[in-house]
Coordinates of C-alpha atoms in Angstrom, one line a residue:
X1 CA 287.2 138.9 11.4
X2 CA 285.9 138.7 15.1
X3 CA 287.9 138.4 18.2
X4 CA 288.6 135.1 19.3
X5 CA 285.8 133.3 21.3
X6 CA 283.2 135.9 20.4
X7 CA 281.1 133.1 18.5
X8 CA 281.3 131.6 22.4
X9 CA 280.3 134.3 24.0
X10 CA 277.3 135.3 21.7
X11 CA 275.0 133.0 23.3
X12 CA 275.7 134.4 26.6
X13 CA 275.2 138.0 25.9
X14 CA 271.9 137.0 24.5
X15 CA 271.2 135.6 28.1
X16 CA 272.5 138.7 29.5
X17 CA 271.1 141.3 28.1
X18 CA 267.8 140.0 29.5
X19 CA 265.7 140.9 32.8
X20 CA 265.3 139.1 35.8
X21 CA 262.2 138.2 35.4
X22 CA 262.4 137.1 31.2
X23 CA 264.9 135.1 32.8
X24 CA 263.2 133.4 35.7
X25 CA 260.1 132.9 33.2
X26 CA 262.6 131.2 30.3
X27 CA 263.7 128.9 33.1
X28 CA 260.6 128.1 34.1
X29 CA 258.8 127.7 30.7
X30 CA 262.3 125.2 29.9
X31 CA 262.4 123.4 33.2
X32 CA 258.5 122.0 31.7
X33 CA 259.8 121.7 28.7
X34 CA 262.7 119.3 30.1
X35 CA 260.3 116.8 31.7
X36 CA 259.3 115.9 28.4
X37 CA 262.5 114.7 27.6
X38 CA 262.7 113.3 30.9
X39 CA 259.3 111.6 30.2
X40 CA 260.3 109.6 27.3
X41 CA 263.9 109.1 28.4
X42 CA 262.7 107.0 31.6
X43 CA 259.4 106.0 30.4
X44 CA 259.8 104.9 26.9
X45 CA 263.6 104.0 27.8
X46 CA 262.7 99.9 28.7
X47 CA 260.3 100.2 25.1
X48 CA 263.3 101.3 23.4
X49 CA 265.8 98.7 24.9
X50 CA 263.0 95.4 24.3
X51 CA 263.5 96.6 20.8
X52 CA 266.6 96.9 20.1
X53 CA 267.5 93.8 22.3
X54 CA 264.2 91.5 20.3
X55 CA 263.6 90.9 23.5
X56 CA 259.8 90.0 22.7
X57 CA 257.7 87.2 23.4
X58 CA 255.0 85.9 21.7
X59 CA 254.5 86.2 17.9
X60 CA 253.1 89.5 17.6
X61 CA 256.5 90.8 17.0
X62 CA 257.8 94.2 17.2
X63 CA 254.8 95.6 16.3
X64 CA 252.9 96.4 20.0
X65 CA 256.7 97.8 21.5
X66 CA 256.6 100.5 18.6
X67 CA 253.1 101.6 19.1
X68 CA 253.9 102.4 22.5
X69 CA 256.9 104.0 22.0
X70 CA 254.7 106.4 19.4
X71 CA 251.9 106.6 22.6
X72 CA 254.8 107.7 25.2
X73 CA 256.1 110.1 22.7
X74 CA 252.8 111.7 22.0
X75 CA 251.9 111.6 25.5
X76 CA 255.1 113.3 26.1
X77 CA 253.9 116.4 23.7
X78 CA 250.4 116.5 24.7
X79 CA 252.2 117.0 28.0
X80 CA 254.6 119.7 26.8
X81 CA 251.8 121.8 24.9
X82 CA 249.8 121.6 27.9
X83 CA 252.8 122.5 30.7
X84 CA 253.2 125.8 28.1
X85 CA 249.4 127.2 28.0
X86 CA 249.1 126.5 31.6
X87 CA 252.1 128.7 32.2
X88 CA 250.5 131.5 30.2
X89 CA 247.0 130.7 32.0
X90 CA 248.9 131.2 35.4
X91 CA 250.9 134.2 34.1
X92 CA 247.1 135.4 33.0
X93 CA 248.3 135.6 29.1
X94 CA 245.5 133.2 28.0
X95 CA 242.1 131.4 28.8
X96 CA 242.4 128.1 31.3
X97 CA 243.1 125.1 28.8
X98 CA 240.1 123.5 30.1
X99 CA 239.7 121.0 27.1
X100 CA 243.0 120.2 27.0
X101 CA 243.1 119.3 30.8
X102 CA 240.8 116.8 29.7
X103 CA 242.5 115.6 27.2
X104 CA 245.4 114.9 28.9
X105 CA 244.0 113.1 31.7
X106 CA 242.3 110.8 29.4
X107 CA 245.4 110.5 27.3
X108 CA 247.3 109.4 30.3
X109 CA 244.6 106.5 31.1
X110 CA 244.3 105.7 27.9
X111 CA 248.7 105.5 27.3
X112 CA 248.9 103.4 30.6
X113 CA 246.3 101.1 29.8
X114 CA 247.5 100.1 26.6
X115 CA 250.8 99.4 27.8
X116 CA 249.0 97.0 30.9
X117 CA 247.2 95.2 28.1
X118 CA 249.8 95.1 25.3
X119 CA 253.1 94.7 26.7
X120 CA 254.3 90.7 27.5
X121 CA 251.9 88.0 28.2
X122 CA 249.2 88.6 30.5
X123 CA 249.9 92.6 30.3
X124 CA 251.0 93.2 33.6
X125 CA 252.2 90.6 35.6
X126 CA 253.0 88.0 33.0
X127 CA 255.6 85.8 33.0
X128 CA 258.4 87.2 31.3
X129 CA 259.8 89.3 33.9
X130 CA 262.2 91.5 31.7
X131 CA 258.8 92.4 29.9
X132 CA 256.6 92.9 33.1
X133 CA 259.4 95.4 34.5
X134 CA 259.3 97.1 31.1
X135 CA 255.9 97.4 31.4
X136 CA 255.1 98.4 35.0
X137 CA 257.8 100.8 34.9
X138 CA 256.2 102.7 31.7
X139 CA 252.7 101.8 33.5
X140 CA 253.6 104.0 36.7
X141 CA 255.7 106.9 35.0
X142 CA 253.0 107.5 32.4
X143 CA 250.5 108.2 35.1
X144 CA 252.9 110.2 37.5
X145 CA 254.0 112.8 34.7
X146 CA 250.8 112.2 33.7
X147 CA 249.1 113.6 37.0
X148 CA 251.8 116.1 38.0
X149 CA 251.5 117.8 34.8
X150 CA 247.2 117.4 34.9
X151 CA 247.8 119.4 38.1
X152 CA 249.2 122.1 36.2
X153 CA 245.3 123.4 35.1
X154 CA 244.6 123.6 39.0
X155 CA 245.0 126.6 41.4
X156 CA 242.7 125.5 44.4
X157 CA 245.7 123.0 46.1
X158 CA 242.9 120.9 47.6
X159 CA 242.0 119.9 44.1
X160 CA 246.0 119.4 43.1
X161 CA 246.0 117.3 45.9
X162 CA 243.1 115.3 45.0
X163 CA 244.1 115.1 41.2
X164 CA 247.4 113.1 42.8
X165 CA 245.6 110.6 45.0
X166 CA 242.9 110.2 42.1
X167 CA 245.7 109.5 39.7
X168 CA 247.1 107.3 42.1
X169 CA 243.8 105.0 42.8
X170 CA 243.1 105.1 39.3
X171 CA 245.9 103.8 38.1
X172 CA 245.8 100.6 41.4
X173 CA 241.9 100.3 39.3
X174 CA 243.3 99.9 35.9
X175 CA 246.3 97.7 36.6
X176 CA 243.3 95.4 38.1
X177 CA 241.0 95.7 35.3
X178 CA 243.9 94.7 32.8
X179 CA 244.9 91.7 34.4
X180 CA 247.4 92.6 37.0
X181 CA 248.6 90.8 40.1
X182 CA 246.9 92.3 43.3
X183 CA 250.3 93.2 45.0
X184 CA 251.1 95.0 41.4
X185 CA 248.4 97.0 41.2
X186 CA 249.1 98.2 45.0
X187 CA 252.4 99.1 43.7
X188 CA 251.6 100.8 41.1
X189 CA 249.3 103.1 43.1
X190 CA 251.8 103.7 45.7
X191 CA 254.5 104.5 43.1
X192 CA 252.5 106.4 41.4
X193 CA 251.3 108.2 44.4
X194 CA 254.8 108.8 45.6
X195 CA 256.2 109.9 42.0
X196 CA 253.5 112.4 41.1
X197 CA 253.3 113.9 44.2
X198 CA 256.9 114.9 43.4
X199 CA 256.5 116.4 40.0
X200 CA 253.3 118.2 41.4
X201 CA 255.3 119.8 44.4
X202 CA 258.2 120.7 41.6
X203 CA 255.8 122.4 39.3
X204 CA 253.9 124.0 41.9
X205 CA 257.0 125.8 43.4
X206 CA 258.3 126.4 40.5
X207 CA 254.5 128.3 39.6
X208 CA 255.5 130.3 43.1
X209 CA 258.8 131.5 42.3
X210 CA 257.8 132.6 38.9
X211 CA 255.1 134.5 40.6
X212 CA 257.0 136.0 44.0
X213 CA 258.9 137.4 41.1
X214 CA 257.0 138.5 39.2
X215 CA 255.1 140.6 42.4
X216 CA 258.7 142.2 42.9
X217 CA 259.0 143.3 39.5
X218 CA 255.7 145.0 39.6
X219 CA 257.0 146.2 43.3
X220 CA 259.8 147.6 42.2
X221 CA 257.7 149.3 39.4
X222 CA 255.4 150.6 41.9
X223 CA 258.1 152.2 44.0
X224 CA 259.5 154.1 40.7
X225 CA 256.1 155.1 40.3
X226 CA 255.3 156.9 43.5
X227 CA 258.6 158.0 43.3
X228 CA 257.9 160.3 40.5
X229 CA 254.0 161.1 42.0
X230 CA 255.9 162.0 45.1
X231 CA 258.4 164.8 43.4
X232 CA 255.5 166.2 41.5
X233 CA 253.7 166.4 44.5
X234 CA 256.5 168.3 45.9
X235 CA 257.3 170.6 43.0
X236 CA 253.1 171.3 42.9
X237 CA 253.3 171.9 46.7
X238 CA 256.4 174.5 46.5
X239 CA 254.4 176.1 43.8
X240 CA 251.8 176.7 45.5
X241 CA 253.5 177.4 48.5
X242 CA 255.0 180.5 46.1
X243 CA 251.5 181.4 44.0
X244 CA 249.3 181.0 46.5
X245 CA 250.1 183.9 49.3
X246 CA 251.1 186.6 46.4
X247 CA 247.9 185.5 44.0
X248 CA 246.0 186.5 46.6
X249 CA 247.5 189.6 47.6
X250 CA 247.7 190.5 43.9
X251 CA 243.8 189.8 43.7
X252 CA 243.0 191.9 47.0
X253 CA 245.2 194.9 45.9
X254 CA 243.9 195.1 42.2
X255 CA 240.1 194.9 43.4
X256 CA 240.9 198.2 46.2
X257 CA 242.7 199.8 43.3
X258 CA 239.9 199.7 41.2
X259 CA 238.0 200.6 43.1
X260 CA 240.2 203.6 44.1
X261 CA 240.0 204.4 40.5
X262 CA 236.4 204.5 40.4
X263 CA 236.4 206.8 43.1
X264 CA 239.2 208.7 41.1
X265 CA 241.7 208.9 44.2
X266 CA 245.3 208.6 43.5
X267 CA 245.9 206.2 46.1
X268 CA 245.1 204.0 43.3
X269 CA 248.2 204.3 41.7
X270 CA 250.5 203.4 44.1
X271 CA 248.2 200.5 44.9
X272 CA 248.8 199.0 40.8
X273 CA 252.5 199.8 41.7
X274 CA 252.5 197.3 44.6
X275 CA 251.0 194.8 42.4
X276 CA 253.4 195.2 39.6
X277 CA 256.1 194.7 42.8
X278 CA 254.4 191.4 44.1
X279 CA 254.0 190.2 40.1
X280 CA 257.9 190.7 39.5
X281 CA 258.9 189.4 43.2
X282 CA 256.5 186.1 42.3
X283 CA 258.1 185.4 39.1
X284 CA 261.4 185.5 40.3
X285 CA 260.2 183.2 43.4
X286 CA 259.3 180.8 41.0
X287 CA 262.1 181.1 38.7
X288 CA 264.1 179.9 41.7
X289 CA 261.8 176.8 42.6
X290 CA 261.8 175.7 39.2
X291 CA 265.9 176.2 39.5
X292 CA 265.6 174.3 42.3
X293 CA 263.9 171.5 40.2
X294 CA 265.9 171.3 37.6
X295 CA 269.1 171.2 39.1
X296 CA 270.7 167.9 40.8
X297 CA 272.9 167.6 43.8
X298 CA 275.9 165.4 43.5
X299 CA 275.9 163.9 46.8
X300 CA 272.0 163.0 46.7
X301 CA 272.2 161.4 43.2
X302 CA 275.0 159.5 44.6
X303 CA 273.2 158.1 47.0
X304 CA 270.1 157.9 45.3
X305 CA 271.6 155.5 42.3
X306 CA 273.3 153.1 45.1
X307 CA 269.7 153.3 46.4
X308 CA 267.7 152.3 43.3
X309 CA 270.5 149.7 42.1
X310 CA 271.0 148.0 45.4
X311 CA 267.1 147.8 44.8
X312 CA 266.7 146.2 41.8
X313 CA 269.6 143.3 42.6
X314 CA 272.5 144.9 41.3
X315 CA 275.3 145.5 43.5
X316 CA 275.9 148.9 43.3
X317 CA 279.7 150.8 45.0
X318 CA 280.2 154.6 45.0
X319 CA 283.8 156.0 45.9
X320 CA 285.3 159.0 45.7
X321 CA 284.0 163.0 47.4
X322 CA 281.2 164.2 46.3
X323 CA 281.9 167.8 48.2
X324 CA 284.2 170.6 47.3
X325 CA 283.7 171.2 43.8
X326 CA 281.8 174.1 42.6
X327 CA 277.7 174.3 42.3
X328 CA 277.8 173.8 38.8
X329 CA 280.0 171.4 38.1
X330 CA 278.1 169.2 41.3
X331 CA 275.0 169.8 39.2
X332 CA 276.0 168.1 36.1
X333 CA 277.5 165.6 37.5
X334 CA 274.5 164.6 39.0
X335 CA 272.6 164.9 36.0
X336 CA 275.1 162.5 34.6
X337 CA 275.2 160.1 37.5
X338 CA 271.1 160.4 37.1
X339 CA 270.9 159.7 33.7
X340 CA 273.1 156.7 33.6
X341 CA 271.5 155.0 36.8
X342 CA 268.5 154.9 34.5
X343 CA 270.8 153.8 31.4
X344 CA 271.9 150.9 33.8
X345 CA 268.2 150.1 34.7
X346 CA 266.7 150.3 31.4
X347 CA 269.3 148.9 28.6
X348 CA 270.7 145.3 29.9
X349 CA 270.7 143.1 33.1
X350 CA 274.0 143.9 35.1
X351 CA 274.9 142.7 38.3
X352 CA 277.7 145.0 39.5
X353 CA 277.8 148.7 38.9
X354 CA 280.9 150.6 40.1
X355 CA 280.3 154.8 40.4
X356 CA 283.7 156.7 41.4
X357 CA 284.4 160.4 41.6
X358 CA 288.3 161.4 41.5
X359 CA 289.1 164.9 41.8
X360 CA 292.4 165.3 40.2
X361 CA 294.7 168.7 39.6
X362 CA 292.7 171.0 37.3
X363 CA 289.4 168.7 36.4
X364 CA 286.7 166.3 38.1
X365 CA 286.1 162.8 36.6
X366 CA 283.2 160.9 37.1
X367 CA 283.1 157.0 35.7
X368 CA 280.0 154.4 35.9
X369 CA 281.0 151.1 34.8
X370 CA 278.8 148.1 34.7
X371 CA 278.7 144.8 33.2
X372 CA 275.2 144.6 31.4
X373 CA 276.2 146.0 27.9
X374 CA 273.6 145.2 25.9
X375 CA 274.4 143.1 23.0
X376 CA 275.7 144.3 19.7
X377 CA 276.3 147.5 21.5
X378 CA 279.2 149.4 19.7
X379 CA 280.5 153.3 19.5
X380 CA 280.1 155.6 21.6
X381 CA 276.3 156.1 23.2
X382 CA 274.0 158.5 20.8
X383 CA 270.8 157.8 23.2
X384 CA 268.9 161.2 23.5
X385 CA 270.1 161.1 27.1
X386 CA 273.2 161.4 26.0
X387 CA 273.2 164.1 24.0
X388 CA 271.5 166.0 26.6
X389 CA 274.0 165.4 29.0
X390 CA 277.2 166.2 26.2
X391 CA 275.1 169.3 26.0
X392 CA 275.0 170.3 29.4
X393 CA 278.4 169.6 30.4
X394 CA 279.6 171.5 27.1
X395 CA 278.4 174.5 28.5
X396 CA 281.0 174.2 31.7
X397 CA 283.7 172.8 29.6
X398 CA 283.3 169.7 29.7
X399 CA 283.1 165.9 28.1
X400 CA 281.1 163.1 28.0
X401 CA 282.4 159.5 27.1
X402 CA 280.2 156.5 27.0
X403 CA 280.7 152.9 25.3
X404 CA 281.8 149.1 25.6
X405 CA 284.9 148.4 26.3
X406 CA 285.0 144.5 26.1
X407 CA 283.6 141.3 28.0
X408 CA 280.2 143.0 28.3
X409 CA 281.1 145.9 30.7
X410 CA 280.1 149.9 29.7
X411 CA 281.7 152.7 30.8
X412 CA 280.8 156.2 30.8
X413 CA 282.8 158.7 31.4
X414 CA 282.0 162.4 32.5
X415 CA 285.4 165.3 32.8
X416 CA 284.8 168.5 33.6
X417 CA 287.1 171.1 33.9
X418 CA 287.4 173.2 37.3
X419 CA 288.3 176.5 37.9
X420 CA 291.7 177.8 39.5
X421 CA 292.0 176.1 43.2
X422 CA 288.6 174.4 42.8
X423 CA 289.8 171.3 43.5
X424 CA 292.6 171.8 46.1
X425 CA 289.4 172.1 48.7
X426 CA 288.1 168.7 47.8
X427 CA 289.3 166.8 50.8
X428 CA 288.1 162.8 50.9
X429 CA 285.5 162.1 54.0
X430 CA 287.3 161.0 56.8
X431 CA 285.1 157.7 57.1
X432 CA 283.8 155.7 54.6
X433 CA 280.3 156.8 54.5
X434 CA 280.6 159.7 51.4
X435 CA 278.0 162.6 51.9
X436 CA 274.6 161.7 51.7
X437 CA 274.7 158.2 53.4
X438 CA 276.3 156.9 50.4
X439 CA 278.6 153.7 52.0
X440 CA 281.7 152.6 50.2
X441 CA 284.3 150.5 51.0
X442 CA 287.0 152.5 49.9
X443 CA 287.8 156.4 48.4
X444 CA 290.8 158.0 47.0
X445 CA 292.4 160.8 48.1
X446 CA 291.5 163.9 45.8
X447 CA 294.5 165.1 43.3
X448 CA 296.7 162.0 44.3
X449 CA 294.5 159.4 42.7
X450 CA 295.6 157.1 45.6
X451 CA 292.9 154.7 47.1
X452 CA 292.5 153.9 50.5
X453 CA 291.0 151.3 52.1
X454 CA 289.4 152.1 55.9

């Protein structure tokens, strides 16, 4: 059996576990979704309440009333499919719905003109006055979701604004041609004028949002990108810094010993013996570059993950020193605060992640905790990452720990045990900035596990 409220909090990890972006784009994609509803709620709401009321005049009955209502709610789809595939057509996923833009605007003239003709006595403007508001009020919302969604199928905004006024004359013209009052019809433009341009300006910044997004999302991929170009531009450049001089020493030295040789002098000899000495000395040279690659400082990773997750929205605290402890155990702890930055990034949505390094009698203990588990997560984590990283500190005697712990949040762990008197140099900074720029609000004291606050 489950823990209590976990049926309650299933659909929220569902929400949780996605990006940024899926979630701004669900919003969005719903939001135009929801002014169906709102369509036919304010719209087809006076149709509704003539017929339940009988409210009807003349001795056509019923009949016209639930026509309409069938129009609005079709209309109301039409303008739901449309609002979707013009979404996609912004987002670039499809083709422009050009045929459907038609059909909309057509569908819209076509809804509002029926309702003019067929709704009380004299269509609009007839005598029964509960029936004329009914029907003027259907009249003018039809054509302003009408036109606010046609506007939709636009990018140029002088055209979006000339789809609003045109809506807004055209419907003035057909509350003329179906009989309307004068003063009506002028209503009915302005409303619809007034109306229209509302739902235009809501979908249009709604369109810009999505897509300001969306550009930092591909910013942010960018960055990450040139990020990675950037160290293997390094590593390439230290390599060549390395290969380059002694290649071309090698190359000089084994042509003059050759041709030494062919000259059968014994200088020749000691000429392949100072290549053999450049070949080892390069080989070790680059042995310690690649060293240099492979291993990770503790205080740069620090700072590097508050970096990337302050980035990407999440807010992002590191406490605790990051100097004093040996060069290896600094090296896999970086590898772990690495590797779980990228966890953080990759699996789930968090918005807080909290990184702290306590250094306490005989072992150093490095926790990230965050609170974008993704769902269904349980156990400990078996990624290949992981692995690696239980790997890697096995071979310094130490232990890796990762898994949810509740309420969404993930923890992983990383304990490594230090040598005799390791740890008694690991003094906290005496400010609140931790090596490497890294800022923090707070830092314990190493072998006390007391936290201070500056």
């Amino acid at each position: 059996m489950g823990r209590p409220g976990e049926g309650i909090r299933g659909p929220g990890r569902w929400w949780r576990r996605k990006s940024t972006l899926a979630k701004v784009e669900a919003y969005t994609r719903w939001s135009f979704h929801f002014m169906m509803l709102v369509e036919f709620s304010v719209a087809g709401g006076p149709l509704l309440g003539q017929l339940v009321r009988g409210e009807r005049s003349g001795a056509a009955g019923p009949g016209p009333t639930v026509l309409l209502i069938l129009l609005v709610a079709g209309h109301c789809a039409l303008c739901g499919v449309f609002a979707s595939r013009s979404l996609d057509w912004h987002r670039g996923q499809r083709a422009r719905p050009t045929r459907l833009l038609w059909i909309l605007g057509t569908a819209t003239v076509a809804v509002a003109a029926t309702t003019a003709v067929f709704v009380g006595p004299g269509g609009l403007g007839g005598t029964d006055r509960n029936v004329d508001d009914a029907a003027f009020g259907t009249f003018a919302l039809v054509m302003a979701f009408g036109a606010g969604t046609f506007t939709l199928g636009m990018r140029n905004r002088r055209w979006v604004l000339a789809g609003v006024v045109g809506f807004a004359a055209g419907s003035g013209l057909v509350a003329l041609v179906c009989g309307a009052l004068g003063a009506v019809a002028l209503a009915a433009a302005v409303v619809v004028l007034f109306a229209a341009g509302f739902f235009t300006l809501t979908y249009v910044l709604s369109l810009w949002l999505l897509n300001v997004v969306h550009e930092l999302d591909e910013a942010r991929e960018t960055r990450t990108r040139l990020a990675v170009a950037e160290e293997r531009l390094r590593f390439g450049r230290d390599l060549h810094d390395v290969m380059g001089r002694n290649l071309a020493v090698i190359a000089l030295k084994s042509e003059l010993a050759v041709q030494l040789a062919q000259r059968e002098r014994p200088e020749a000899v000691a000429q392949m013996v100072e290549v053999q000495r450049l070949a080892h000395e390069t080989q070790r040279e680059v042995r310690e570059v690649v060293r240099g690659y492979r291993e990770a400082d503790l205080s740069s990773e620090l700072a590097g993950a508050k970096g990337v997750l302050t980035a990407a929205g999440i807010d992002c605290t590191v406490t605790g020193p990051a100097v004093g402890l040996p060069a290896q155990t600094q090296s896999a702890l970086g590898w772990v605060v690495r590797e779980a930055a990228t966890n953080v990034l990759r699996h789930g949505d968090p918005r807080w992640c909290a990184v702290e390094v306590r250094v306490l009698e005989e072992r150093a203990v490095l926790t990230v905790e965050n609170d974008g588990a993704p769902d269904g997560a349980a156990g400990p984590g078996r990624g290949s990452g992981l692995i690696g990283l239980r790997e890697r500190l096995a071979e310094i005697g130490g232990t890796l720990r990762a898994g949810p712990t509740g309420d969404g949040r993930f923890l992983l762990t990383a304990e490594v045990t230090l040598p005799s008197g390791a740890g008694a140099g690991a003094d906290p900074p005496d400010s609140d900035v931790l090596p490497g720029g890294v800022e923090s609000g707070r830092f314990r004291i190493a072998g006390t596990g007391s936290e201070v606050t500056p």
